[in-house]
Coordinates of C-alpha atoms in Angstrom, one line a residue:
M24 CA 45.5 110.3 -71.0
A25 CA 44.8 106.6 -71.3
F26 CA 41.5 107.1 -69.6
L27 CA 40.4 109.7 -72.1
R28 CA 41.3 107.4 -75.0
R29 CA 39.2 104.5 -73.5
A30 CA 36.3 106.9 -73.0
F31 CA 36.5 108.1 -76.4
L32 CA 36.7 104.5 -77.8
L33 CA 33.5 103.5 -75.8
L34 CA 31.7 106.6 -77.1
F35 CA 32.7 105.8 -80.7
L36 CA 31.4 102.2 -80.2
Q37 CA 28.1 103.4 -78.9
V38 CA 27.7 105.7 -81.8
C39 CA 28.5 102.9 -84.2
L40 CA 26.1 100.6 -82.4
L41 CA 23.4 103.2 -82.5
H42 CA 23.9 103.7 -86.1
V43 CA 23.8 100.0 -86.7
S44 CA 20.6 99.6 -84.6
V45 CA 18.9 102.0 -86.8
L46 CA 19.6 99.7 -89.6
A47 CA 18.8 96.4 -87.7
K48 CA 15.9 95.3 -85.3
V49 CA 15.3 92.4 -82.8
E50 CA 11.7 91.1 -82.5
L51 CA 10.5 89.4 -79.1
F52 CA 7.5 87.3 -78.4
M53 CA 6.2 86.6 -74.8
N54 CA 2.9 85.5 -73.4
E55 CA 0.9 88.3 -71.7
T56 CA 0.2 86.1 -68.6
V57 CA 1.5 82.8 -67.2
D58 CA -0.6 81.1 -64.6
V59 CA 0.8 78.8 -61.9
Y60 CA -0.3 77.3 -58.6
N61 CA 1.3 78.5 -55.4
G62 CA 4.3 76.2 -54.6
D63 CA 4.6 74.9 -58.2
M64 CA 7.3 75.9 -60.8
A65 CA 6.7 78.7 -63.3
E66 CA 8.3 78.8 -66.8
I67 CA 8.3 82.1 -68.7
L68 CA 9.3 81.9 -72.4
C69 CA 10.9 84.7 -74.2
Q70 CA 11.4 84.1 -78.0
Y71 CA 13.4 86.5 -80.2
T72 CA 14.5 86.9 -83.8
S73 CA 16.6 89.5 -85.6
T74 CA 15.9 91.4 -88.9
N75 CA 19.6 91.3 -89.7
S76 CA 19.9 88.1 -91.7
D77 CA 23.3 88.8 -93.1
S78 CA 25.2 88.0 -89.9
K79 CA 24.7 85.8 -86.9
P80 CA 24.2 88.2 -84.0
R81 CA 25.3 87.5 -80.5
F82 CA 22.6 88.5 -78.0
L83 CA 22.9 89.9 -74.5
I84 CA 20.1 88.5 -72.4
Q85 CA 18.8 90.1 -69.2
W86 CA 15.7 89.3 -67.0
F87 CA 14.2 91.9 -64.8
V88 CA 11.3 91.8 -62.3
A89 CA 9.0 94.7 -61.6
G90 CA 9.2 96.2 -58.1
H91 CA 7.1 98.7 -56.2
G92 CA 6.5 102.0 -57.7
G93 CA 7.3 100.9 -61.3
S94 CA 11.0 100.2 -60.6
R95 CA 12.7 97.2 -62.1
S96 CA 15.4 94.9 -60.6
R97 CA 17.6 92.7 -62.6
I98 CA 17.8 89.1 -61.6
Y99 CA 19.7 87.5 -64.5
Y100 CA 22.5 88.5 -67.0
A101 CA 24.1 86.5 -69.8
D102 CA 26.3 87.4 -72.9
A103 CA 28.6 85.5 -75.1
N104 CA 31.2 85.2 -72.4
Q105 CA 29.4 84.7 -69.2
E106 CA 26.1 84.0 -67.4
L107 CA 25.2 85.6 -64.1
I108 CA 22.3 85.2 -61.6
D109 CA 22.2 88.4 -59.6
T110 CA 22.7 87.9 -55.9
G111 CA 20.7 89.5 -53.1
T112 CA 17.3 89.2 -54.7
D113 CA 14.3 87.0 -53.9
Y114 CA 15.1 84.9 -56.9
T115 CA 18.8 84.2 -56.4
D116 CA 18.2 80.7 -55.3
R117 CA 15.0 79.9 -57.1
I118 CA 15.5 80.7 -60.7
N119 CA 17.2 78.9 -63.7
V120 CA 17.5 80.2 -67.3
V121 CA 18.0 78.1 -70.4
T122 CA 19.0 80.0 -73.6
D123 CA 19.4 79.0 -77.2
K124 CA 19.5 80.8 -80.5
N125 CA 15.7 81.0 -80.6
G126 CA 15.0 82.2 -77.1
T127 CA 15.4 81.9 -73.4
I128 CA 13.2 80.4 -70.7
L129 CA 13.1 81.7 -67.2
S130 CA 12.1 78.9 -64.6
I131 CA 11.1 79.9 -61.1
R132 CA 10.9 77.2 -58.4
D133 CA 8.6 77.2 -55.4
V134 CA 6.4 80.0 -56.7
R135 CA 5.2 82.3 -53.9
L136 CA 2.2 84.6 -53.8
S137 CA 4.6 87.6 -53.8
D138 CA 5.8 86.4 -57.2
E139 CA 2.7 87.6 -58.8
R140 CA 4.2 90.5 -60.8
E141 CA 5.6 91.4 -64.2
F142 CA 8.8 89.8 -65.5
Y143 CA 10.8 91.6 -68.3
C144 CA 12.9 90.0 -70.9
H145 CA 15.6 92.4 -72.3
V146 CA 17.4 91.2 -75.5
N147 CA 20.3 93.2 -76.9
G148 CA 21.7 91.9 -80.2
L149 CA 24.2 94.8 -80.5
A150 CA 24.5 95.4 -84.2
A151 CA 21.4 93.2 -84.7
G152 CA 19.3 95.5 -82.5
S153 CA 17.5 95.1 -79.1
G154 CA 14.0 94.6 -77.7
V155 CA 12.1 94.3 -74.5
R156 CA 8.9 92.4 -73.6
K157 CA 7.1 91.4 -70.4
T158 CA 4.9 88.7 -69.0
H159 CA 2.6 89.0 -65.9
L160 CA 3.0 86.0 -63.7
R161 CA -0.3 85.1 -61.9
V162 CA -0.2 82.9 -58.8
F163 CA -3.3 80.8 -57.7
A164 CA -4.1 79.1 -54.3
P165 CA -7.4 77.2 -54.1
P166 CA -9.3 78.1 -50.8
D167 CA -10.3 75.6 -48.2
V168 CA -13.7 73.9 -48.2
P169 CA -16.2 76.4 -47.0
E170 CA -17.6 76.1 -43.4
I171 CA -21.2 76.9 -43.0
E172 CA -23.0 77.4 -39.7
S173 CA -26.7 78.1 -39.1
V174 CA -28.1 79.9 -36.2
T175 CA -29.1 77.7 -33.3
T176 CA -31.9 79.7 -32.1
G177 CA -35.3 79.8 -33.7
I178 CA -36.3 82.5 -36.1
S179 CA -39.7 84.0 -35.9
V180 CA -41.8 84.7 -38.9
T181 CA -43.3 87.7 -37.2
K182 CA -40.1 89.7 -37.3
D183 CA -40.4 92.6 -39.7
T184 CA -36.7 92.7 -40.8
P185 CA -34.4 90.0 -42.2
S186 CA -32.8 87.9 -39.5
K187 CA -29.4 86.2 -39.6
V188 CA -29.8 82.7 -41.0
A189 CA -26.3 81.4 -41.4
S190 CA -22.6 82.3 -42.0
C191 CA -20.2 80.9 -44.5
E192 CA -16.4 81.2 -44.3
T193 CA -13.5 80.0 -46.6
R194 CA -9.8 80.5 -45.9
N195 CA -6.4 80.3 -47.6
G196 CA -7.5 81.4 -51.1
F197 CA -5.7 83.5 -53.6
P198 CA -6.8 85.5 -55.4
K199 CA -9.8 86.5 -53.2
P200 CA -12.6 84.0 -53.7
N201 CA -16.3 84.8 -54.0
I202 CA -19.3 83.4 -52.0
T203 CA -22.8 82.8 -53.3
W204 CA -25.8 81.7 -51.2
Y205 CA -28.5 79.2 -52.2
R206 CA -31.9 78.2 -50.9
D207 CA -33.0 74.8 -52.0
G208 CA -30.5 75.1 -55.0
E209 CA -31.7 78.6 -56.0
P210 CA -29.2 81.4 -55.8
L211 CA -30.1 84.3 -53.4
M212 CA -29.3 87.9 -54.3
N213 CA -29.5 91.0 -52.2
E214 CA -33.2 92.0 -52.1
S215 CA -34.4 95.0 -50.0
G216 CA -36.4 93.8 -47.0
R217 CA -36.0 90.1 -47.8
V218 CA -32.3 89.2 -48.5
N219 CA -29.2 90.9 -47.2
I220 CA -25.8 89.4 -47.8
V221 CA -22.8 90.8 -45.9
I222 CA -19.2 90.0 -47.1
L223 CA -16.1 90.4 -45.0
S224 CA -12.7 89.6 -46.4
S225 CA -9.2 89.8 -44.9
R226 CA -5.7 89.1 -46.1
M227 CA -3.5 87.1 -43.7
S228 CA 0.2 87.4 -43.2
S229 CA 0.7 84.6 -45.7
D230 CA -0.9 86.9 -48.3
L231 CA -3.8 84.3 -48.6
Y232 CA -7.4 85.6 -48.3
S233 CA -10.1 84.7 -45.9
V234 CA -13.7 85.5 -46.9
Q235 CA -16.7 85.4 -44.6
S236 CA -20.3 85.9 -45.7
T237 CA -23.4 86.3 -43.6
L238 CA -26.9 85.6 -44.9
E239 CA -29.7 87.7 -43.5
Y240 CA -33.1 86.4 -44.6
K241 CA -36.8 87.2 -44.0
V242 CA -38.1 83.8 -43.0
E243 CA -41.6 82.4 -43.7
K244 CA -43.4 79.3 -42.5
E245 CA -42.4 77.4 -45.6
D246 CA -38.7 77.9 -44.7
K247 CA -39.0 75.3 -41.9
D248 CA -38.1 72.6 -44.5
A249 CA -35.9 74.7 -46.7
R250 CA -32.1 73.9 -47.0
F251 CA -29.6 76.7 -47.2
S252 CA -26.0 76.3 -48.5
C253 CA -23.1 78.5 -49.8
E254 CA -20.8 78.1 -52.8
V255 CA -17.2 79.4 -53.1
S256 CA -16.0 80.3 -56.6
F257 CA -12.3 81.0 -57.2
F258 CA -9.8 81.4 -60.0
V259 CA -7.4 78.6 -61.1
P260 CA -5.0 78.5 -64.1
H261 CA -7.1 78.7 -67.2
G262 CA -10.5 78.8 -65.5
I263 CA -12.8 79.1 -62.5
R264 CA -13.7 76.4 -60.0
T265 CA -16.4 76.1 -57.2
I266 CA -16.7 74.3 -53.9
K267 CA -20.1 73.8 -52.3
S268 CA -20.8 73.5 -48.6
P269 CA -23.1 71.1 -46.9
S270 CA -26.7 72.3 -46.6
V271 CA -28.2 73.4 -43.3
N272 CA -31.7 73.7 -41.9
I273 CA -33.0 76.5 -39.7
T274 CA -35.6 76.5 -37.0
V275 CA -38.5 78.6 -37.9
H276 CA -41.0 79.8 -35.2
Y277 CA -44.5 80.4 -36.4
P278 CA -47.9 80.7 -34.6
T279 CA -50.4 77.9 -34.2
T280 CA -53.3 78.2 -36.7
M281 CA -54.7 74.6 -36.4
V282 CA -55.2 72.2 -33.5
E283 CA -56.0 68.5 -33.5
L284 CA -57.1 66.4 -30.5
W285 CA -57.2 62.6 -30.6
K286 CA -57.3 59.5 -28.4
E287 CA -53.8 58.1 -28.3
S288 CA -54.6 55.0 -26.1
P289 CA -56.1 52.6 -25.7
Q290 CA -56.7 51.4 -29.2
G291 CA -60.3 50.7 -30.1
L292 CA -63.2 51.0 -27.7
V293 CA -62.8 52.4 -24.1
K294 CA -64.3 50.5 -21.2
E295 CA -64.6 51.4 -17.5
G296 CA -61.3 51.0 -15.6
D297 CA -59.2 51.8 -18.7
T298 CA -56.5 54.6 -18.6
V299 CA -57.1 57.0 -21.4
E300 CA -54.5 59.2 -23.0
L301 CA -55.6 62.2 -25.1
R302 CA -53.0 64.0 -27.2
C303 CA -53.3 67.6 -28.6
Q304 CA -51.2 68.8 -31.4
G305 CA -51.0 72.1 -33.2
D306 CA -49.2 73.3 -36.4
G307 CA -47.2 76.0 -34.6
N308 CA -43.6 76.0 -33.7
P309 CA -42.4 75.8 -31.0
P310 CA -45.4 73.6 -29.9
P311 CA -47.4 75.6 -27.4
H312 CA -48.7 74.5 -24.0
F313 CA -52.3 73.3 -24.1
I314 CA -55.2 73.7 -21.8
F315 CA -57.7 70.8 -21.7
N316 CA -61.3 71.0 -20.7
K317 CA -64.7 69.3 -21.2
V318 CA -67.5 70.8 -23.1
E319 CA -69.9 69.6 -20.4
E320 CA -67.8 71.4 -17.8
P321 CA -66.4 74.4 -19.5
D322 CA -65.1 76.1 -16.4
V323 CA -63.0 73.1 -15.3
N324 CA -59.4 72.8 -16.6
F325 CA -57.8 69.4 -16.3
E326 CA -54.2 69.0 -15.2
S327 CA -52.1 67.9 -18.2
S328 CA -48.5 67.5 -19.3
R329 CA -47.9 70.0 -22.0
D330 CA -49.8 68.3 -24.8
V331 CA -51.1 65.1 -23.2
L332 CA -54.1 64.5 -20.9
I333 CA -54.2 61.3 -18.9
L334 CA -57.5 60.0 -17.5
S335 CA -56.9 57.2 -15.1
S336 CA -59.5 54.4 -14.4
V337 CA -62.3 56.1 -16.3
S338 CA -65.9 55.5 -15.7
R339 CA -69.1 56.2 -17.6
K340 CA -69.3 59.7 -16.1
D341 CA -66.0 60.5 -18.0
S342 CA -67.8 60.3 -21.3
G343 CA -68.2 63.5 -23.2
T344 CA -66.6 66.0 -25.6
Y345 CA -63.0 67.0 -24.7
Q346 CA -61.3 70.2 -26.0
C347 CA -57.7 71.5 -26.0
H348 CA -56.6 75.2 -26.6
P349 CA -53.1 76.5 -27.2
L350 CA -52.2 78.9 -24.4
K351 CA -50.5 82.1 -25.6
G352 CA -48.7 84.6 -23.5
D353 CA -51.7 86.8 -23.2
G354 CA -54.0 83.9 -22.4
I355 CA -56.1 84.2 -25.5
M356 CA -57.3 80.9 -26.9
E357 CA -57.9 81.3 -30.7
V358 CA -58.1 77.8 -32.0
K359 CA -59.1 74.5 -30.5
G360 CA -59.3 70.8 -31.1
E361 CA -62.2 68.4 -30.1
V362 CA -62.7 64.6 -29.6
E363 CA -65.6 62.6 -28.4
L364 CA -64.9 60.1 -25.7
K365 CA -67.3 57.2 -25.1
V366 CA -66.7 55.0 -22.0
H367 CA -68.5 51.7 -22.3
Y368 CA -69.7 49.8 -19.3
L369 CA -71.3 46.6 -18.1
D370 CA -73.2 46.5 -14.8
T371 CA -73.3 43.5 -12.4
A372 CA -75.6 40.7 -13.5
V373 CA -78.9 40.4 -11.8
V374 CA -80.4 36.9 -11.5
V375 CA -84.1 36.1 -10.8
P376 CA -84.7 34.1 -8.7
K377 CA -82.0 35.3 -6.5
D378 CA -79.4 33.3 -4.6
E379 CA -81.5 30.1 -3.9
E380 CA -84.7 28.6 -5.1
L381 CA -86.7 25.5 -3.9
M382 CA -88.9 23.6 -6.2
H383 CA -90.7 20.2 -6.2
K384 CA -89.8 17.4 -8.4
G385 CA -91.6 17.6 -11.8
E386 CA -92.2 21.4 -11.5
D387 CA -91.1 23.9 -14.1
L388 CA -88.8 26.9 -13.4
T389 CA -87.7 30.0 -15.4
A390 CA -84.6 31.9 -14.4
T391 CA -83.4 35.2 -15.9
C392 CA -80.0 36.9 -16.0
N393 CA -79.6 40.6 -17.1
A394 CA -76.9 43.1 -16.9
L395 CA -77.2 46.8 -18.0
S396 CA -74.6 47.7 -20.7
S397 CA -73.7 50.4 -23.2
R398 CA -73.4 47.8 -25.9
S399 CA -75.1 44.5 -26.9
T400 CA -74.3 41.6 -24.6
S401 CA -74.2 37.8 -24.8
T402 CA -75.3 35.5 -22.0
V403 CA -74.3 31.8 -21.4
W404 CA -75.5 29.5 -18.5
Y405 CA -73.2 27.0 -16.9
K406 CA -73.7 24.1 -14.5
D407 CA -70.7 22.2 -13.1
G408 CA -68.5 24.0 -15.7
K409 CA -70.7 22.8 -18.7
E410 CA -72.8 25.0 -20.8
V411 CA -76.5 24.3 -20.3
G412 CA -78.1 27.3 -22.1
R413 CA -77.7 30.5 -24.0
G414 CA -79.6 33.7 -23.7
N415 CA -81.0 35.8 -20.8
T416 CA -83.6 33.2 -19.9
L417 CA -83.0 29.6 -18.7
H418 CA -86.0 27.2 -18.7
L419 CA -86.1 24.2 -16.4
Q420 CA -89.0 21.8 -17.2
N421 CA -90.2 18.7 -15.3
A422 CA -87.4 19.1 -12.7
T423 CA -85.5 16.1 -11.6
Y424 CA -83.0 15.6 -8.8
E425 CA -80.2 15.9 -11.3
R426 CA -81.3 19.5 -12.1
S427 CA -80.3 20.5 -8.5
G428 CA -77.2 22.5 -8.3
V429 CA -75.6 26.0 -8.8
Y430 CA -76.4 27.6 -12.2
K431 CA -74.0 30.4 -13.2
C432 CA -74.7 32.9 -15.9
E433 CA -71.9 34.8 -17.6
V434 CA -72.7 38.0 -19.4
T435 CA -70.1 39.4 -21.9
V436 CA -69.8 42.1 -24.5
P437 CA -68.6 40.7 -27.8
S438 CA -67.1 43.9 -28.9
L439 CA -65.1 44.2 -25.7
P440 CA -64.0 40.7 -24.7
N441 CA -62.5 41.8 -21.4
L442 CA -65.8 43.3 -20.3
K443 CA -67.7 40.6 -18.4
T444 CA -69.9 39.9 -15.3
N445 CA -71.6 36.9 -13.8
G446 CA -74.3 35.9 -11.4
F447 CA -75.7 32.6 -10.0
V448 CA -78.7 30.9 -8.5
K449 CA -78.8 27.7 -6.5
I450 CA -81.7 25.3 -7.5
I451 CA -82.9 22.8 -4.9
V452 CA -85.3 20.1 -6.2
Q453 CA -87.3 18.5 -3.3
G454 CA -89.2 15.2 -3.4
G455 CA -89.4 11.6 -2.1
P456 CA -86.7 8.9 -2.6
E457 CA -86.0 7.7 -6.2
L458 CA -84.0 4.6 -6.8
V459 CA -81.5 4.9 -9.5
G460 CA -81.9 2.4 -12.3
S461 CA -85.0 1.2 -14.3
E462 CA -85.1 -2.3 -12.7
Q463 CA -86.8 -2.6 -9.4
E464 CA -86.0 -6.4 -9.1
V465 CA -82.7 -7.9 -10.2
Q466 CA -82.2 -11.6 -10.9
L467 CA -78.7 -13.1 -10.4
D468 CA -77.1 -16.5 -10.7
E469 CA -74.0 -17.2 -8.7
V470 CA -72.0 -20.3 -7.7
E471 CA -72.3 -21.2 -4.1
G472 CA -69.4 -19.9 -2.0
R473 CA -68.8 -16.9 -4.2
V474 CA -69.0 -13.3 -2.8
V475 CA -71.3 -10.8 -4.6
N476 CA -71.3 -7.0 -4.2
L477 CA -74.7 -5.4 -4.4
S478 CA -75.0 -1.7 -5.1
C479 CA -78.0 0.5 -4.3
E480 CA -78.3 4.2 -5.1
A481 CA -81.2 6.6 -4.3
L482 CA -81.9 10.3 -5.1
G483 CA -84.1 12.6 -3.0
N484 CA -84.3 15.8 -1.1
P485 CA -84.2 15.6 1.8
L486 CA -81.5 13.0 1.5
P487 CA -82.9 9.5 1.8
S488 CA -81.4 6.8 4.1
I489 CA -80.6 3.2 3.0
S490 CA -81.0 0.0 4.9
W491 CA -80.6 -3.7 3.9
N492 CA -82.7 -6.8 4.7
I493 CA -81.1 -10.0 3.5
T494 CA -82.8 -13.4 3.8
G495 CA -81.9 -16.9 2.7
S496 CA -84.0 -19.9 1.5
Q497 CA -83.1 -22.1 4.5
C498 CA -83.5 -19.5 7.2
V499 CA -85.3 -16.2 7.8
C500 CA -82.2 -14.0 7.6
V501 CA -78.7 -14.5 6.5
S502 CA -76.1 -14.4 9.4
P503 CA -74.3 -11.1 9.8
Q504 CA -71.0 -12.9 9.1
S505 CA -72.2 -13.7 5.5
W506 CA -72.7 -10.0 4.5
H507 CA -71.5 -6.5 5.4
E508 CA -71.7 -3.0 4.0
V509 CA -68.4 -2.2 2.2
D510 CA -69.2 1.3 1.0
K511 CA -71.5 4.1 1.9
K512 CA -71.4 7.7 0.7
T513 CA -73.7 10.7 0.2
H514 CA -73.5 13.6 -2.3
E515 CA -75.9 16.5 -2.3
H516 CA -79.2 14.8 -3.2
M517 CA -77.8 11.2 -3.6
T518 CA -77.1 8.3 -1.2
H519 CA -75.0 5.3 -2.2
S520 CA -74.5 2.0 -0.5
V521 CA -72.7 -1.3 -1.4
V522 CA -73.0 -4.6 0.5
S523 CA -70.9 -7.7 0.1
V524 CA -72.8 -11.0 0.4
K525 CA -71.4 -14.6 0.4
V526 CA -73.7 -16.9 -1.6
T527 CA -74.5 -20.0 0.6
S528 CA -78.0 -20.6 -0.7
D529 CA -80.7 -18.8 -2.6
I530 CA -80.7 -15.2 -1.3
T531 CA -83.1 -12.4 -1.4
A532 CA -81.6 -8.9 -0.6
E533 CA -83.8 -5.8 -0.1
C534 CA -82.5 -2.3 -0.4
N535 CA -84.9 0.0 1.5
V536 CA -84.7 3.8 0.9
S537 CA -86.7 6.2 3.0
S538 CA -87.2 9.8 4.0
D539 CA -89.9 11.9 5.5
R540 CA -91.3 12.3 2.0
G541 CA -91.6 8.6 1.1
S542 CA -89.8 5.3 0.7
G543 CA -88.8 2.7 -1.9
V544 CA -87.4 -0.8 -2.2
K545 CA -85.1 -2.6 -4.7
I546 CA -84.9 -6.4 -4.6
F547 CA -81.9 -8.6 -5.6
K548 CA -82.7 -12.3 -6.0
I549 CA -79.7 -14.5 -6.1
K550 CA -80.0 -18.1 -7.2
A551 CA -77.2 -20.4 -5.8
I552 CA -75.7 -22.8 -8.3
P553 CA -74.2 -25.9 -6.8
R554 CA -70.4 -26.1 -7.1
V555 CA -69.2 -29.0 -9.3
T556 CA -66.9 -31.4 -7.5
T557 CA -63.7 -32.5 -9.2
T558 CA -60.8 -34.5 -8.2
A559 CA -58.4 -31.8 -9.3
P560 CA -58.4 -28.7 -7.3
F561 CA -60.3 -25.9 -9.0
T562 CA -59.4 -22.3 -8.8
P563 CA -61.4 -19.4 -10.3
A564 CA -58.6 -18.7 -12.7
E565 CA -59.0 -22.3 -14.1
G566 CA -62.8 -22.2 -14.3
S567 CA -63.0 -21.0 -17.9
G568 CA -60.6 -23.7 -19.1
V569 CA -62.6 -26.5 -17.5
I570 CA -65.8 -25.3 -19.2
I571 CA -64.1 -25.3 -22.6
V572 CA -62.8 -28.9 -21.9
V573 CA -66.4 -30.1 -20.9
I574 CA -67.8 -28.6 -24.1
I575 CA -65.3 -30.3 -26.3
V576 CA -65.9 -33.7 -24.6
C577 CA -69.7 -33.3 -25.2
L578 CA -69.2 -32.5 -28.8
L579 CA -67.0 -35.6 -29.2
L580 CA -69.6 -37.8 -27.5
L581 CA -72.4 -36.5 -29.8
A582 CA -70.2 -37.2 -32.8
F583 CA -69.5 -40.7 -31.6
L584 CA -73.2 -41.3 -30.9
G585 CA -74.1 -40.1 -34.4
S586 CA -71.6 -42.4 -35.9
V587 CA -73.0 -45.4 -34.0
I588 CA -76.6 -44.6 -35.0
Y589 CA -75.6 -44.3 -38.6
F590 CA -73.7 -47.6 -38.6
L591 CA -76.6 -49.4 -37.0
H592 CA -79.0 -47.9 -39.5
K593 CA -76.9 -49.1 -42.4
K594 CA -76.8 -52.6 -41.0
G595 CA -80.6 -52.7 -40.4
K596 CA -80.3 -52.9 -36.7
I597 CA -82.6 -49.9 -35.9
P598 CA -86.3 -50.8 -36.4
C599 CA -89.0 -48.3 -37.4
G600 CA -92.1 -47.9 -35.2
R601 CA -95.5 -49.0 -36.4
S602 CA -96.9 -45.6 -36.2
G603 CA -94.0 -43.8 -37.8
K604 CA -93.8 -43.1 -41.5
Q605 CA -90.8 -43.8 -43.5
E606 CA -90.1 -42.8 -47.0
I607 CA -86.9 -43.6 -48.7
T608 CA -86.4 -42.3 -52.2
K609 CA -83.3 -43.8 -53.9
E610 CA -82.2 -42.4 -57.1
K611 CA -79.4 -43.5 -59.3
T612 CA -76.2 -42.8 -57.6
T613 CA -72.6 -43.1 -58.3
K614 CA -69.8 -44.3 -56.2
D615 CA -69.1 -40.9 -54.8
E616 CA -72.6 -39.5 -54.6
I617 CA -75.4 -40.7 -52.3
V618 CA -78.6 -38.8 -51.6
V619 CA -81.1 -40.0 -48.9
E620 CA -84.3 -38.3 -47.7
M621 CA -85.9 -39.7 -44.6
K622 CA -89.1 -38.7 -42.9
T623 CA -90.1 -40.2 -39.6
N624 CA -91.9 -39.5 -36.4
T625 CA -89.9 -37.4 -34.1
K626 CA -91.1 -39.1 -30.9
N627 CA -90.5 -42.6 -32.2
E628 CA -87.1 -41.6 -33.5
E629 CA -86.1 -40.3 -30.0
A630 CA -87.4 -43.6 -28.4
V631 CA -85.4 -45.7 -30.9
L632 CA -82.2 -43.7 -30.3
L633 CA -82.6 -44.1 -26.6
K634 CA -83.0 -47.8 -26.9
A635 CA -80.0 -48.1 -29.2
V636 CA -77.8 -46.3 -26.8
N637 CA -79.0 -48.4 -23.9
G638 CA -78.3 -51.6 -25.9
D639 CA -81.9 -52.7 -26.7
K640 CA -82.0 -54.1 -30.2
K641 CA -85.8 -54.3 -30.7
G642 CA -88.9 -52.9 -29.1
P643 CA -92.3 -54.7 -28.9
N644 CA -93.4 -52.8 -32.0
D645 CA -90.2 -52.9 -33.9
Q646 CA -90.3 -54.1 -37.5
P647 CA -87.4 -54.7 -39.7
L648 CA -86.6 -52.2 -42.3

């Protein structure tokens, strides 16, 4: 019976509430969507107001989440007396609700991808009315940086269909990201027969998406320098973002349409003996193997290393036009490169006269030196290391013995400094002996007892001999102990002899030179000067000092003699001769200035001076002044 009464009471209350709700209404406001990053906190706001302004309603707040198949599950309940978070749901430990008179806020911690669903706010104000609104929670996870990988093999332009160029992959994104391809910054779209983009996406156990895109592209030769890249675009709260990958390059294979051949080394002109390197290069990729040949020998192929031909120790016969051809699989040579090779040379010098030439003294001789060369040459003549002429011809006029010797000609190529050759000729000048020196007789003054070295030198071919004949004034010849030969040497066309002679008296020394072509003589006459005897010992080192002392004493004696003569003259002690003339002109003088002009006979004056010095006061003809 009590149960029936409670049931009836509840039914009555519901009828009353229904009647009141018709009269009052609750208005709710919620955002259609709320965006949040995966792992962050989401806040869903539910604002409400009541049209019943005559009372202050008490609201019953409930939060629901949409399930699969359109069902809803309550996760929160609150009324005037209690607040309850439902247990056993995915949100039991992750939600928090704050409510005031204007609304309620549902906070969800550590948002997951599975939280992307609709959340319902149910507000019941009893007599004030009720209302329901929903918000769709959207969860975002930015994907990883895209990884791009180009194909490692070459792609041929001759292929008719698009070839795989590169692949791009991005992982861990939500919602599913999108991939766009670029070539040199320009986007690529699907184009029949040229561009084909294949997209493959998958959802992992973590509900994150992985997207892989493959670019198939019909390559051309110009794509060898092109840069390909991919860009990932994805949604984020309140917008869209993009991440670009690094750019990659592909290897494009294309046929050779142009070939160039050039001389790699040596730089500049080529001479015989050089090692020449010819390099061939085409515009195809991969670079083909090349065949080298010579236009002058079209049937002969040279051994080469792919694109390089090496010619070792070349000679003039290697000159010519060289070609290179790319070798295709079928052996057809369509294009070629050419280069002209000129090997320069310089033959051995030819000298005329050859090897050795005899000529007489006083004759003229012309020698030539020539060498065949591919370029202009320069010739220089040398003798004993010194330059004696320039040009192909050497003129020797009025030959002397000094002209004898080896003449070397050196031929060079100015444009190729390392290219040179040389030749030589030996000139022999023949004739009778010829004494060296212009004087045939030499006069010498030497102090007795001194030792003198006499040198005699003669030129001639055949080589002359030298002999000495030394005689003195007191005997026919000087004793062998008084002279001896101290040096004797010969050199090609010259003979040299030196004798040492002790001067005991006047000596005559004869240097006799002779050969089968003639003879000659050179005379040395030595005048012996008596040695001055002094009490003090005299040494050669002191001789110069004694001479100086003697000169000074003589000067002092002359000065003293002059003073005596002047004094006697003033006193009237010096008479004038009868035949002499004497003129004295005396002008007015002062104490400090006296001018005297005297003219007399020189012989008489000398006689008077001698008498005065000897002490004679008057001569037979003397007259007082």
